[in-house]
Amino acid sequence: MPDISRYIRRENLPHIWCGGCGHGIVMGAVIRAIDRAGLDQDKTVVVSGIGCSSRAPGYLDFNTLHTTHGRALAFATGIKLARPELNIIVITGDGDLAAIGGNHFIHACRRNIGITTVCFNNGIYGMTSGQSSPMTPKGKLASTAPYGNIDRAFDLCELARASGATYVARSTTYHTTMLINQITKGLQRQGFSFVEALSQCPTYYGRRNRLGAGAKMMEWYRDNAVTAAAYEKLAPESRGEKFVIGEMYSTEEPEYTQEYQKIIDRLSGGGEAR
Ligand code: SF4
Ligand code: MG
């Protein structure tokens, strides 16, 4: 196993996450993927918004930015445009990314800008005590849905793919090897990569929905996550709460800052803008 302690700001520990929270597992997957992808620590930037997951960059020894709610991708876009040679990673939660940050998300995907985004999806607003998010499953309880959530949740991977992301994958805190592999692949790509990491919140989502402690919630991931091929074979009435994990989409398209650089080069050479 690689020694990943050099990526941790020990002076900022202990972390704020509750016992059994999945976010430490996802953060661990991010740094193992960075290590595996061989990124230069000093040329790597980790940007987050607001929420429990967005506290992660505070514990990571890279160039880090803890920004405003929903705006991590906007800040990250600015950094990538100014310094395209840097490796940019966004760490975000489901509320941060899919609600207030939803528009930034679809447009970052559409541009195919070279950012790897990892969404720590716990299906709830954890930091503000358990309000429903766009990722709270229909029928589940939240402080703002005490009789059951009637909203339908997004499929974030479908949204990312439809919006133009060129690498899209999903895993869980139980399937950590897969998660590390997916984030590593995302980091190795030129364009916009999106990895959705299902991560348990036992304190609010789990307790309110009587799902048990963190380990129990991870067992639920183990028992309900299936591959796309296995999901297709299931009769619709037996799919229940089963969900698909794995690589959803992978293609190559021109990366945004490289396209932008072409215009700069053309104009610097005295050419026409088009
Ligand atoms: Fe994790 Fe939920 Fe606690 Fe936030 S509130 S640290 S998401 S368990
Ligand atoms: Mg959340």
mmCIF file of C-alpha atoms in Angstrom, residues 54-180:
data_model
loop_
_atom_site.group_PDB
_atom_site.id
_atom_site.type_symbol
_atom_site.label_atom_id
_atom_site.label_comp_id
_atom_site.label_asym_id
_atom_site.label_seq_id
_atom_site.Cartn_x
_atom_site.Cartn_y
_atom_site.Cartn_z
ATOM 1 C CA SER A 54 -16.508 20.167 1.258
ATOM 2 C CA ARG A 55 -14.468 20.151 4.467
ATOM 3 C CA ALA A 56 -12.166 17.541 2.906
ATOM 4 C CA PRO A 57 -9.711 19.968 1.233
ATOM 5 C CA GLY A 58 -8.862 21.362 4.673
ATOM 6 C CA TYR A 59 -7.269 18.013 5.514
ATOM 7 C CA LEU A 60 -5.423 17.668 2.203
ATOM 8 C CA ASP A 61 -1.945 19.009 1.542
ATOM 9 C CA PHE A 62 -2.404 20.351 -1.972
ATOM 10 C CA ASN A 63 -3.284 23.812 -3.201
ATOM 11 C CA THR A 64 -6.780 23.945 -1.738
ATOM 12 C CA LEU A 65 -9.738 26.263 -1.914
ATOM 13 C CA HIS A 66 -12.875 26.039 0.239
ATOM 14 C CA THR A 67 -15.300 28.285 -1.601
ATOM 15 C CA THR A 68 -18.981 29.257 -1.411
ATOM 16 C CA HIS A 69 -22.062 27.077 -1.609
ATOM 17 C CA GLY A 70 -22.548 25.549 -5.041
ATOM 18 C CA ARG A 71 -19.723 27.513 -6.637
ATOM 19 C CA ALA A 72 -16.797 25.102 -6.503
ATOM 20 C CA LEU A 73 -16.995 24.460 -10.248
ATOM 21 C CA ALA A 74 -17.121 28.177 -11.009
ATOM 22 C CA PHE A 75 -13.926 28.769 -8.974
ATOM 23 C CA ALA A 76 -12.335 25.669 -10.475
ATOM 24 C CA THR A 77 -13.186 26.841 -13.997
ATOM 25 C CA GLY A 78 -11.429 30.133 -13.335
ATOM 26 C CA ILE A 79 -8.319 28.385 -12.017
ATOM 27 C CA LYS A 80 -8.194 25.993 -14.971
ATOM 28 C CA LEU A 81 -8.527 28.832 -17.469
ATOM 29 C CA ALA A 82 -5.791 30.855 -15.769
ATOM 30 C CA ARG A 83 -3.447 27.901 -15.181
ATOM 31 C CA PRO A 84 -4.414 25.081 -17.577
ATOM 32 C CA GLU A 85 -1.299 23.089 -16.690
ATOM 33 C CA LEU A 86 -2.597 22.442 -13.157
ATOM 34 C CA ASN A 87 -4.550 19.337 -12.139
ATOM 35 C CA ILE A 88 -7.916 20.509 -10.860
ATOM 36 C CA ILE A 89 -10.123 18.366 -8.635
ATOM 37 C CA VAL A 90 -13.513 19.426 -7.293
ATOM 38 C CA ILE A 91 -14.882 17.814 -4.156
ATOM 39 C CA THR A 92 -18.583 18.469 -3.701
ATOM 40 C CA GLY A 93 -21.714 17.106 -2.049
ATOM 41 C CA ASP A 94 -25.041 16.258 -3.620
ATOM 42 C CA GLY A 95 -26.762 19.380 -2.294
ATOM 43 C CA ASP A 96 -23.823 21.587 -3.268
ATOM 44 C CA LEU A 97 -23.554 20.144 -6.790
ATOM 45 C CA ALA A 98 -27.076 19.207 -7.791
ATOM 46 C CA ALA A 99 -29.135 22.000 -6.182
ATOM 47 C CA ILE A 100 -27.517 25.443 -5.886
ATOM 48 C CA GLY A 101 -24.589 24.371 -8.069
ATOM 49 C CA GLY A 102 -26.641 22.564 -10.700
ATOM 50 C CA ASN A 103 -26.192 25.138 -13.415
ATOM 51 C CA HIS A 104 -22.419 25.279 -12.938
ATOM 52 C CA PHE A 105 -22.394 21.503 -13.146
ATOM 53 C CA ILE A 106 -24.211 21.167 -16.468
ATOM 54 C CA HIS A 107 -22.141 23.902 -18.079
ATOM 55 C CA ALA A 108 -18.809 22.530 -16.838
ATOM 56 C CA CYS A 109 -19.871 19.209 -18.391
ATOM 57 C CA ARG A 110 -20.970 20.940 -21.596
ATOM 58 C CA ARG A 111 -17.625 22.721 -21.980
ATOM 59 C CA ASN A 112 -15.678 19.539 -21.268
ATOM 60 C CA ILE A 113 -13.242 21.573 -19.197
ATOM 61 C CA GLY A 114 -10.378 19.584 -17.690
ATOM 62 C CA ILE A 115 -11.670 19.166 -14.144
ATOM 63 C CA THR A 116 -12.215 15.936 -12.222
ATOM 64 C CA THR A 117 -15.306 16.247 -10.041
ATOM 65 C CA VAL A 118 -16.033 13.794 -7.241
ATOM 66 C CA CYS A 119 -19.514 14.064 -5.748
ATOM 67 C CA PHE A 120 -19.814 12.667 -2.221
ATOM 68 C CA ASN A 121 -23.491 11.709 -2.526
ATOM 69 C CA ASN A 122 -25.195 10.933 0.786
ATOM 70 C CA GLY A 123 -28.687 11.867 -0.396
ATOM 71 C CA ILE A 124 -29.127 14.605 2.196
ATOM 72 C CA TYR A 125 -27.882 17.964 3.405
ATOM 73 C CA GLY A 126 -25.747 16.645 6.248
ATOM 74 C CA MET A 127 -24.073 19.778 7.547
ATOM 75 C CA THR A 128 -27.340 21.656 8.050
ATOM 76 C CA SER A 129 -29.026 18.715 9.799
ATOM 77 C CA GLY A 130 -30.769 16.582 7.244
ATOM 78 C CA GLN A 131 -32.885 18.539 4.779
ATOM 79 C CA SER A 132 -33.833 16.751 1.563
ATOM 80 C CA SER A 133 -31.526 17.322 -1.393
ATOM 81 C CA PRO A 134 -32.085 16.674 -5.105
ATOM 82 C CA MET A 135 -30.536 13.266 -4.433
ATOM 83 C CA THR A 136 -32.855 12.172 -1.600
ATOM 84 C CA PRO A 137 -34.675 9.114 -2.957
ATOM 85 C CA LYS A 138 -38.429 9.340 -3.367
ATOM 86 C CA GLY A 139 -40.268 8.158 -0.262
ATOM 87 C CA LYS A 140 -37.340 8.651 2.125
ATOM 88 C CA LEU A 141 -37.537 10.867 5.180
ATOM 89 C CA ALA A 142 -35.721 14.129 5.740
ATOM 90 C CA SER A 143 -36.193 17.014 8.148
ATOM 91 C CA THR A 144 -37.977 18.879 5.347
ATOM 92 C CA ALA A 145 -39.852 15.756 4.241
ATOM 93 C CA PRO A 146 -41.115 14.260 7.519
ATOM 94 C CA TYR A 147 -43.914 12.333 5.745
ATOM 95 C CA GLY A 148 -41.746 11.090 2.899
ATOM 96 C CA ASN A 149 -40.016 12.869 0.045
ATOM 97 C CA ILE A 150 -42.268 13.234 -2.996
ATOM 98 C CA ASP A 151 -39.551 14.652 -5.291
ATOM 99 C CA ARG A 152 -37.809 12.340 -7.718
ATOM 100 C CA ALA A 153 -34.022 12.279 -7.404
ATOM 101 C CA PHE A 154 -31.679 13.102 -10.250
ATOM 102 C CA ASP A 155 -29.598 10.430 -11.853
ATOM 103 C CA LEU A 156 -26.383 12.472 -11.629
ATOM 104 C CA CYS A 157 -24.457 10.238 -14.004
ATOM 105 C CA GLU A 158 -27.151 10.508 -16.674
ATOM 106 C CA LEU A 159 -27.214 14.260 -16.129
ATOM 107 C CA ALA A 160 -23.435 14.506 -16.518
ATOM 108 C CA ARG A 161 -23.426 12.392 -19.645
ATOM 109 C CA ALA A 162 -26.336 14.238 -21.250
ATOM 110 C CA SER A 163 -24.643 17.558 -20.452
ATOM 111 C CA GLY A 164 -21.400 16.573 -22.184
ATOM 112 C CA ALA A 165 -19.030 15.089 -19.588
ATOM 113 C CA THR A 166 -16.558 12.754 -21.270
ATOM 114 C CA TYR A 167 -15.896 10.379 -18.354
ATOM 115 C CA VAL A 168 -18.739 9.347 -16.039
ATOM 116 C CA ALA A 169 -18.688 6.677 -13.326
ATOM 117 C CA ARG A 170 -20.346 5.701 -10.053
ATOM 118 C CA SER A 171 -19.210 3.690 -7.061
ATOM 119 C CA THR A 172 -19.798 3.552 -3.300
ATOM 120 C CA THR A 173 -17.862 3.588 -0.042
ATOM 121 C CA TYR A 174 -18.202 -0.204 0.018
ATOM 122 C CA HIS A 175 -16.667 -0.608 -3.460
ATOM 123 C CA THR A 176 -13.487 1.333 -2.723
ATOM 124 C CA THR A 177 -11.190 -0.424 -5.191
ATOM 125 C CA MET A 178 -13.605 0.430 -7.980
ATOM 126 C CA LEU A 179 -13.895 3.978 -6.670
ATOM 127 C CA ILE A 180 -10.115 4.498 -6.625
#
